Short mmCIF file of C-alpha atoms and ligand atoms in Angstrom, two decimals:
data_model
loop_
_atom_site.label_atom_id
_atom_site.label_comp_id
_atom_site.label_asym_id
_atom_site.label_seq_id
_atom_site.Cartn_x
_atom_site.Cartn_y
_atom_site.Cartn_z
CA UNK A 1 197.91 -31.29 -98.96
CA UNK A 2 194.14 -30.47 -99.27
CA UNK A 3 192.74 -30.47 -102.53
CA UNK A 4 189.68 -28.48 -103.87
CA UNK A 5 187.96 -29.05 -107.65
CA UNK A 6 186.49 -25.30 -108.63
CA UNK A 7 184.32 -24.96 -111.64
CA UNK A 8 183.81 -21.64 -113.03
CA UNK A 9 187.42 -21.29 -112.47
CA UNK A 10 187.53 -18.50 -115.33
CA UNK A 11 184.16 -16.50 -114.07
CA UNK A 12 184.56 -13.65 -111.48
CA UNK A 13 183.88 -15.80 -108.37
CA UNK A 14 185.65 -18.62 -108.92
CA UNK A 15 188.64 -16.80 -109.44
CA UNK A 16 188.37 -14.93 -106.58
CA UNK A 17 188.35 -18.62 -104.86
CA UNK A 18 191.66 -19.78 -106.61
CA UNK A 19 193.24 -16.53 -104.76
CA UNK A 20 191.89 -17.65 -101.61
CA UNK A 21 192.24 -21.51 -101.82
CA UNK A 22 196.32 -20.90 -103.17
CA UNK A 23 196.61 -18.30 -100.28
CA UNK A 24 195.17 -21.08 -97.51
CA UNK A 25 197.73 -23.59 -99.06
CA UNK A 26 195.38 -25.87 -101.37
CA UNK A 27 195.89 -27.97 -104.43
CA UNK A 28 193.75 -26.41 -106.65
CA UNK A 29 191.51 -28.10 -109.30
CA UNK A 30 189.85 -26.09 -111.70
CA UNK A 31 187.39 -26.93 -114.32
CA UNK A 32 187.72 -24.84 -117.52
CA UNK A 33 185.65 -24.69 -120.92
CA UNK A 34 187.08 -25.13 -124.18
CA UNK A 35 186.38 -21.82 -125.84
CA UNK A 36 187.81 -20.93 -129.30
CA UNK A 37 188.36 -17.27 -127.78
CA UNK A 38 190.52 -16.92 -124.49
CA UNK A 39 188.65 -16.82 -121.34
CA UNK A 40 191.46 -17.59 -118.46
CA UNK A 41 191.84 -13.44 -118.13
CA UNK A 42 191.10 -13.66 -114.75
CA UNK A 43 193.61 -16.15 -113.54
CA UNK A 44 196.15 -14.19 -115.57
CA UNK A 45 198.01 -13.42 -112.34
CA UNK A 46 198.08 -16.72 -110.96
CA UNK A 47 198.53 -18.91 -114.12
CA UNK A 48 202.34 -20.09 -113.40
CA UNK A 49 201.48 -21.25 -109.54
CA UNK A 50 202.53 -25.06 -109.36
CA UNK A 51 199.79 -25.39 -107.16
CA UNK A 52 197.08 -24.63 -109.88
CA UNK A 53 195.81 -27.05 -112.39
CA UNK A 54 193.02 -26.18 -115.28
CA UNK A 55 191.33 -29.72 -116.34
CA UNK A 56 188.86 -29.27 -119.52
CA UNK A 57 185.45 -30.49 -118.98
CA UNK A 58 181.68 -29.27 -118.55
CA UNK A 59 179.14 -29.38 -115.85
CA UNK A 60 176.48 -30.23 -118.44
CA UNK A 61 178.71 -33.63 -119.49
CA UNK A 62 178.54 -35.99 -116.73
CA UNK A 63 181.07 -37.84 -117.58
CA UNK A 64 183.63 -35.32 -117.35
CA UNK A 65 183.01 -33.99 -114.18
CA UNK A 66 182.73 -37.98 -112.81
CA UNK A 67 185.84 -38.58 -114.57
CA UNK A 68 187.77 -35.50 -112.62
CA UNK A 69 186.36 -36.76 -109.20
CA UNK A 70 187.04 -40.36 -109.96
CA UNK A 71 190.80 -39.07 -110.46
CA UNK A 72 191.43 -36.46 -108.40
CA UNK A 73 188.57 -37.50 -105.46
CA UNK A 74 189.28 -33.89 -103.94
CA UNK A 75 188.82 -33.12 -100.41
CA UNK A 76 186.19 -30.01 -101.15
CA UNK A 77 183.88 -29.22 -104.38
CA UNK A 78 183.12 -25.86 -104.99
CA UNK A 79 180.62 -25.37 -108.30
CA UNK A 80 180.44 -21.83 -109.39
CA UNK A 81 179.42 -23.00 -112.95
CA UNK A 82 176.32 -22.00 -114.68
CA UNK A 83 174.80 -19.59 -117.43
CA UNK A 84 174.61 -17.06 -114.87
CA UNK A 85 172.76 -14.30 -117.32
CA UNK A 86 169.21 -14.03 -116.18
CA UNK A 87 168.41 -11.28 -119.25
CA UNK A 88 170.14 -14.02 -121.58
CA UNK A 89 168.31 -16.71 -120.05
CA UNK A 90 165.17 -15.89 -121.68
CA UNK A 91 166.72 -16.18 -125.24
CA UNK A 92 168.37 -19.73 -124.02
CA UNK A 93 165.91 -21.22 -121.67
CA UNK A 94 167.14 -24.95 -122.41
CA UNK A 95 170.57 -24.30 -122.65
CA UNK A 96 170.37 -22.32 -119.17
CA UNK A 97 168.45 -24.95 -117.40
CA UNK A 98 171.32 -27.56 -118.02
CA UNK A 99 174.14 -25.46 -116.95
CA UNK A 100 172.65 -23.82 -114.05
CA UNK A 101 170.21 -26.39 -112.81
CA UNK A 102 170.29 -30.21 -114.26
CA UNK A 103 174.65 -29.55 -113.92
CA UNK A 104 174.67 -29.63 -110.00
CA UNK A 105 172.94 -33.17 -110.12
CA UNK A 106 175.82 -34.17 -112.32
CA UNK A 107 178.23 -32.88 -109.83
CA UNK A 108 176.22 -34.51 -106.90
CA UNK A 109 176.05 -37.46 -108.96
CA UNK A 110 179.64 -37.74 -109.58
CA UNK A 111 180.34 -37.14 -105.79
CA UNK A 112 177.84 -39.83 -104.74
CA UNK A 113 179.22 -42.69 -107.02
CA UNK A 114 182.92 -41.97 -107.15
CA UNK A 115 184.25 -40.01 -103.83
CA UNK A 116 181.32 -39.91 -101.24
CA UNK A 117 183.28 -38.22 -98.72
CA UNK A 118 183.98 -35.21 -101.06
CA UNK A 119 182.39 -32.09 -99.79
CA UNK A 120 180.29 -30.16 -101.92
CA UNK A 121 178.96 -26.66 -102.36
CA UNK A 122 176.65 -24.84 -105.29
CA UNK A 123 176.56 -20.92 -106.08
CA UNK A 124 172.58 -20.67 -104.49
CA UNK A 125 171.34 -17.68 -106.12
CA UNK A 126 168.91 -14.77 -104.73
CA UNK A 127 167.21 -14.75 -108.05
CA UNK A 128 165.16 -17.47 -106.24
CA UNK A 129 163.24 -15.37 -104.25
CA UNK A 130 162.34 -13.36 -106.82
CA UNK A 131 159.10 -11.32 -106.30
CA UNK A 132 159.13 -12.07 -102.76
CA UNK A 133 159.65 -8.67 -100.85
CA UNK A 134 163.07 -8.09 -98.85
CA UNK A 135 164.54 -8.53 -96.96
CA UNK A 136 165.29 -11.86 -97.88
CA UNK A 137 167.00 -14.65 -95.26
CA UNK A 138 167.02 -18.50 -95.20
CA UNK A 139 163.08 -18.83 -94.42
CA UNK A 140 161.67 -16.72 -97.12
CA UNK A 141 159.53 -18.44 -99.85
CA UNK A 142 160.91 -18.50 -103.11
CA UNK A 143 159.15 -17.01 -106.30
CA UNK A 144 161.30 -17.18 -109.67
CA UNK A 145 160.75 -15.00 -112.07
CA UNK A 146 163.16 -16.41 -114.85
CA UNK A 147 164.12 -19.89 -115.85
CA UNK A 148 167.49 -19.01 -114.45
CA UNK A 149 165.91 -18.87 -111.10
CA UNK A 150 164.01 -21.58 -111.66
CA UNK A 151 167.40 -23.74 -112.24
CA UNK A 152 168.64 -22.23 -109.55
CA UNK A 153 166.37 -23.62 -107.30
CA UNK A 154 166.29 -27.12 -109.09
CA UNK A 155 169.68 -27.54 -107.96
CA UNK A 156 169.42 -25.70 -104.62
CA UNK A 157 166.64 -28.84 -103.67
CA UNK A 158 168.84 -31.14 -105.26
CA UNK A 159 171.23 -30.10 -102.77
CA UNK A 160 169.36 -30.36 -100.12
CA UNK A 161 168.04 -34.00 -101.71
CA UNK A 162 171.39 -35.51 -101.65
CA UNK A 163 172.14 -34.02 -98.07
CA UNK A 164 168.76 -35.80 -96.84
CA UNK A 165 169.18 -39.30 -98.89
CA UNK A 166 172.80 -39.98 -98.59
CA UNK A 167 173.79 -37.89 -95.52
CA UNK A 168 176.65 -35.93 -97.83
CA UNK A 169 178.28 -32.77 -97.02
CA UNK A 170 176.77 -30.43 -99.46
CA UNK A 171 175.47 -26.96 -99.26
CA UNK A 172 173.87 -24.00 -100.94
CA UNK A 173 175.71 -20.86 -101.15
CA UNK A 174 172.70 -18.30 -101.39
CA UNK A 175 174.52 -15.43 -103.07
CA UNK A 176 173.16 -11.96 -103.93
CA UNK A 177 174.74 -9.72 -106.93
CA UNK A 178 178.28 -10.08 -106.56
CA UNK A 179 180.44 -7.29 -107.94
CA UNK A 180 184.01 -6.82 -108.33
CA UNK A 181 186.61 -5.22 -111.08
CA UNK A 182 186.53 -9.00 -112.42
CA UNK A 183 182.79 -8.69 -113.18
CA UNK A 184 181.73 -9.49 -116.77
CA UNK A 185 181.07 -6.34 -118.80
CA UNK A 186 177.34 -6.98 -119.54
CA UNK A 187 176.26 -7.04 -115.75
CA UNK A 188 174.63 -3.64 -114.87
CA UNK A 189 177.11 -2.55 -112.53
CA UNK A 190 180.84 -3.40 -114.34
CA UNK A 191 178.92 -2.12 -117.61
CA UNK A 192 178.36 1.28 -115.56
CA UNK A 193 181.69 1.64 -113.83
CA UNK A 194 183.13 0.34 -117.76
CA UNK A 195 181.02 3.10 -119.20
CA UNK A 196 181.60 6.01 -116.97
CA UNK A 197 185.00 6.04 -117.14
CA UNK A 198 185.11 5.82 -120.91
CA UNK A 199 183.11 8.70 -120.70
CA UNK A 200 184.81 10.23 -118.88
CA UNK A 201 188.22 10.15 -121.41
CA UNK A 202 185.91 11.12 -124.14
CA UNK A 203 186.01 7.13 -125.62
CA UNK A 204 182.13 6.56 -125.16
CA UNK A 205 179.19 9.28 -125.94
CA UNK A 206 176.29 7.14 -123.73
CA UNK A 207 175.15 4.75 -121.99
CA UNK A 208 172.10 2.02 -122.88
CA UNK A 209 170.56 0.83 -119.96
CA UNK A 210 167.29 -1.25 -119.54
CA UNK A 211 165.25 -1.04 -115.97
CA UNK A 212 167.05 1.25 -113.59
CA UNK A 213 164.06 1.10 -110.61
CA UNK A 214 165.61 -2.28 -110.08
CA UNK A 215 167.05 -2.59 -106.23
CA UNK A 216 169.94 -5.37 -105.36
CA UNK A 217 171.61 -5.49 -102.64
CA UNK A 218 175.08 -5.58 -104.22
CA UNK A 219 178.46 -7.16 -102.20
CA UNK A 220 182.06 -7.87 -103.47
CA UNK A 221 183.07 -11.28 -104.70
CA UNK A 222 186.02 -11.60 -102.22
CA UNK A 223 183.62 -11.34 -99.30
CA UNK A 224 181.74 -13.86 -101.60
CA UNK A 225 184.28 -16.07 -101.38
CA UNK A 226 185.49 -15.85 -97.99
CA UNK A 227 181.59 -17.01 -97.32
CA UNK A 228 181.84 -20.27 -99.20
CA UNK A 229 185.40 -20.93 -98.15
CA UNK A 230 183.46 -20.48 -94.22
CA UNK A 231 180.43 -22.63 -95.45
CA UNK A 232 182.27 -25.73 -96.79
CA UNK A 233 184.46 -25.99 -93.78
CA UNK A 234 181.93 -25.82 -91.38
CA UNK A 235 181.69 -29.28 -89.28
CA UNK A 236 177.99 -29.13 -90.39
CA UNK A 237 176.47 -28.83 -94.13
CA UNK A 238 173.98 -26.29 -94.60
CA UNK A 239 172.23 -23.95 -96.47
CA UNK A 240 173.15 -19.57 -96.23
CA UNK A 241 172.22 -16.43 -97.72
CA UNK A 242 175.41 -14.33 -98.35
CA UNK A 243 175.09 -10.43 -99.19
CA UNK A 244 175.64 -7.14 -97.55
CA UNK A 245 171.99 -6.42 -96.05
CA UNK A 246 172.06 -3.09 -98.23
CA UNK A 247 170.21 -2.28 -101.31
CA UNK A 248 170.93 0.05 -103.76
CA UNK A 249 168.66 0.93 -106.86
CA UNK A 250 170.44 0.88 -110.61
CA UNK A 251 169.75 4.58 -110.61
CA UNK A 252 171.38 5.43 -107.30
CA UNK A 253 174.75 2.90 -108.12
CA UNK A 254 174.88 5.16 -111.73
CA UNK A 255 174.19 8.49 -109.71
CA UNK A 256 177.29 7.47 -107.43
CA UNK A 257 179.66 6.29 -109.96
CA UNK A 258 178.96 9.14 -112.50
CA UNK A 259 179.33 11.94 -109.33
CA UNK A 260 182.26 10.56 -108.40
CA UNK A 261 183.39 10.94 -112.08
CA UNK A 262 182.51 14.74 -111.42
CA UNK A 263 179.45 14.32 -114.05
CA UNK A 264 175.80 14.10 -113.85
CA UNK A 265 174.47 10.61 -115.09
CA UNK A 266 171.45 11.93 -116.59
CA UNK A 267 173.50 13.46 -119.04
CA UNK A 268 175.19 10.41 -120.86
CA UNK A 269 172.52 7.25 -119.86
CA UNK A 270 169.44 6.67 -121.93
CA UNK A 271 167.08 3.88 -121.65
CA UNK A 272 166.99 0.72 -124.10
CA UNK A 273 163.82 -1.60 -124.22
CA UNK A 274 165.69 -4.27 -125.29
CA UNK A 275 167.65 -4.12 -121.84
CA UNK A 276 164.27 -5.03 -120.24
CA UNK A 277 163.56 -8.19 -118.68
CA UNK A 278 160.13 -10.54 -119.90
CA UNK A 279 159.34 -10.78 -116.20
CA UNK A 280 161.95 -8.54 -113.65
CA UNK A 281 162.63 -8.72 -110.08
CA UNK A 282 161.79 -5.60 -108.44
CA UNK A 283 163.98 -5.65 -105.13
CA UNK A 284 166.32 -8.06 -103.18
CA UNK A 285 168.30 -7.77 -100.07
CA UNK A 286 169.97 -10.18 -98.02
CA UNK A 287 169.27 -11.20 -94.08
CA UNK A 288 172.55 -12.12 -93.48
CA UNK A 289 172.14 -12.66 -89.63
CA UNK A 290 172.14 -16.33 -89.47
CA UNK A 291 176.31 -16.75 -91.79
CA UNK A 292 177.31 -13.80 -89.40
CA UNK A 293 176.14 -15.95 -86.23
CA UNK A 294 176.79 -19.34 -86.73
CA UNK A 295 180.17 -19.02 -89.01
CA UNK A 296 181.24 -15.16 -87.53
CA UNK A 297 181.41 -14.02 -91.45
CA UNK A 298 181.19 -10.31 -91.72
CA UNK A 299 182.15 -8.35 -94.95
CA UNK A 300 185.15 -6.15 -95.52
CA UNK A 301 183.95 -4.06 -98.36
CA UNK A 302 181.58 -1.44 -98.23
CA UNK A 303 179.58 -0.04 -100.76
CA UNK A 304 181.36 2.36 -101.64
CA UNK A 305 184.93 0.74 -101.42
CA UNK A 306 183.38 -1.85 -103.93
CA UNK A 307 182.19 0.87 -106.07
CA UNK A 308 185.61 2.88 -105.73
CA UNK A 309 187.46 -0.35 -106.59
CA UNK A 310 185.45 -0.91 -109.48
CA UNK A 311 185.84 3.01 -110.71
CA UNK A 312 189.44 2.95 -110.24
CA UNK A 313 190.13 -0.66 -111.83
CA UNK A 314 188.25 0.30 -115.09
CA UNK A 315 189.96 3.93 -114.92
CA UNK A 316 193.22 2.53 -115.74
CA UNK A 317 191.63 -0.03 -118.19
CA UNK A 318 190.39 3.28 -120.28
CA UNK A 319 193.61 5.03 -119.91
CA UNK A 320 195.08 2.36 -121.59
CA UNK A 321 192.69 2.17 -124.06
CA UNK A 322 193.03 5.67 -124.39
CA UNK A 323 196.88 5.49 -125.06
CA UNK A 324 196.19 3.35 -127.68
CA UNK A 325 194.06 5.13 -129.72
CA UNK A 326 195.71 8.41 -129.61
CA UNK A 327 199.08 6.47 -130.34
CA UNK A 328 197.43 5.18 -133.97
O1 LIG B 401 171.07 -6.91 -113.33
C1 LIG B 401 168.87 -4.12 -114.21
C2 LIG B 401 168.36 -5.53 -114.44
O2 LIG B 401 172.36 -8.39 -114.86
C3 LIG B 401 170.76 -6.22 -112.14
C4 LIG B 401 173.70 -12.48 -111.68
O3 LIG B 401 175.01 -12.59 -111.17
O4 LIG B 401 172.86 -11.56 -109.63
C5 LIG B 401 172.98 -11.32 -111.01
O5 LIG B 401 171.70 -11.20 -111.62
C6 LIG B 401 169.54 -5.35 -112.35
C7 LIG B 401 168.37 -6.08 -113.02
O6 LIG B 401 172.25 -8.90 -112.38
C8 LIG B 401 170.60 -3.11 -117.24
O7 LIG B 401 167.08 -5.51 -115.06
C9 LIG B 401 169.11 -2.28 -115.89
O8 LIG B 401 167.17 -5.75 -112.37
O9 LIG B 401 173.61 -7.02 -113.13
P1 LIG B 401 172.40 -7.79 -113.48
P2 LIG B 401 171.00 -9.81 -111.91
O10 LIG B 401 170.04 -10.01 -113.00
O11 LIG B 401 170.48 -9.23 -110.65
C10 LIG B 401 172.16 -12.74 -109.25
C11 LIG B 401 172.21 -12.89 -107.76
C12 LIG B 401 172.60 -13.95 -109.99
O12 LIG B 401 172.51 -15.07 -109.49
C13 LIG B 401 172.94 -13.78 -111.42
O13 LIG B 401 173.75 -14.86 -111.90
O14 LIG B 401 169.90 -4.31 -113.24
N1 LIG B 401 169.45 -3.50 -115.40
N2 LIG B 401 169.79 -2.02 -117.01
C14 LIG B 401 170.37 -4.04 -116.22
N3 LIG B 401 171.03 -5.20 -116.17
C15 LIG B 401 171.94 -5.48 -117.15
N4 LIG B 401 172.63 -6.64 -117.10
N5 LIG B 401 172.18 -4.60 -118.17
C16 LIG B 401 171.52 -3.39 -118.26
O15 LIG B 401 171.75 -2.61 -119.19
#
């Protein structure tokens, strides 16, 4: 049986890889945090599957993650770990750095000492580019604009540094924003869809956003994952930007969701300073040619079936918060 270590098991992407990795008939490793609160929500519906295993450990202790390859010396090594705030990554610079850069050198580390033959892939983020104008593909010069970027791309060249010096099967995953109904609730577009339809059943007055000029180019984290699953298979390591080639401004994705809500966003949202970024990214949107030519990956979702998936996911999340508080 083929066996594949995920961390970020509990985040949004990584759980849409446990789906896919379970449904392609993989042992599945995951890598979970200890957390004094519960944060396995997302694998909720999968939990019970004999073919799923949660280990405890943390990318930022090397000696967990080299004790979980040592042991389980998986076939594939998928690392969706990281502080992956960039607004919170100006209040926890250090703290970022380690788990979203200095981390993928443990993992590479880990790979090169105690299973060489292990393949590897890192979430790659678009962040990198930063003020570097779209559209954005595998040639474009990077310019971060947060130390989250900037980790980023430490471990993005440390991928590329291990492929060089020890020939290993490791590649970046260059991912723009990826949205689903399993996105965290403090991510503009999950807190929009979350908010609107509170609104909408009279549980929520407003809406607090920061920057709403801001374009991203916004795809869902199944085709996400079907992307990575396509990049670590492929006979040769390499390094691909994954997103939908659309971009959308925060503005336009509230206009949309509120509309289809039958109200008028400029009603409920007001703007919040402290929702601002120290240094933002104007604008990012994927190239996408070279994943869709060399590995034939094309996306499923649309923009708007993302955004109705989201609207309809949280709708029933607010009904049932509604049922509770008129039962009390
Ligand atoms: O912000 C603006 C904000 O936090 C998107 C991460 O997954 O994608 C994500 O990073 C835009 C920014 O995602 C609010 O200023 C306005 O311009 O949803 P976000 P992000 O920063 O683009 C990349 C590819 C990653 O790698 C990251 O890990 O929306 N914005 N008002 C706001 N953003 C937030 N969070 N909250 C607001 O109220």
């Amino acid at each position: 049986m083929n066996t594949v270590f995920i961390t970020g098991v509990t985040g949004q992407v990584g759980s849409y890889l446990v789906d896919l990795f379970l449904s392609k008939g993989y042992m599945v490793y995951g890598l979970k945090r200890r957390s004094s609160s519960l944060n396995t929500e997302r694998l909720n519906h999968t939990f019970s599957n004999q073919n799923l295993k949660l280990e405890y450990g943390d990318v930022t202790d090397y000696s967990s993650i080299a004790n979980l390859v040592a042991n389980i010396k998986p076939d594939l090594f998928v690392n969706c770990a990281a502080q992956s705030h960039v607004r919170v990554s100006f209040d926890i610079p250090c703290y970022t750095f380690d788990a979203s850069g200095a981390s993928v050198i443990n993992c590479l580390e880990a790979i090169r000492t105690h299973s060489p033959s292990t393949r590897f892939i890192t979430m790659s983020s678009s962040e990198m580019f930063g003020s570097t104008p779209p559209p954005q593909n595998e040639q474009t010069p990077f310019h971060p604009r947060s130390i989250y970027a900037v980790a980023k791309l430490a471990g993005y060249y440390a991928v590329i540094n291990y492929r060089e010096a020890y020939n290993m099967h490791c590649s970046n995953a260059i991912c723009f924003n990826t949205e689903s109904p399993r996105r965290g609730e403090t991510f503009v577009t999950r807190k929009i869809t979350r908010a609107a339809t509170r609104i909408k059943l009279g549980l929520q007055d407003k809406l607090y956003l920061g920057n709403m000029d801001a374009r991203r180019d916004w795809s869902h984290a199944y085709d996400t994952s079907e992307a990575i699953f396509r990049i670590i298979n492929a006979s040769t390591p390499d390094d691909y930007v994954i997103g939908s080639g659309e971009m959308h401004s925060v503005k336009e994705f509230a206009e949309l969701v509120f509309s289809k809500l039958g109200m008028d966003y400029k009603d409920y949202i007001e703007t919040d300073p402290h929702y601002y970024r120290a240094s933002e990214v104007d604008a990012l949107c994927s190239n996408p040619t070279k994943i869709k030519t060399n590995l034939g990956w094309s996306p499923k979702y649309s923009y708007e079936q993302l955004v109705d998936e989201m609207i309809a996911s949280d709708m029933e999340l607010a009904k049932r918060e509604k049922l509770i508080k008129d039962h009390k």
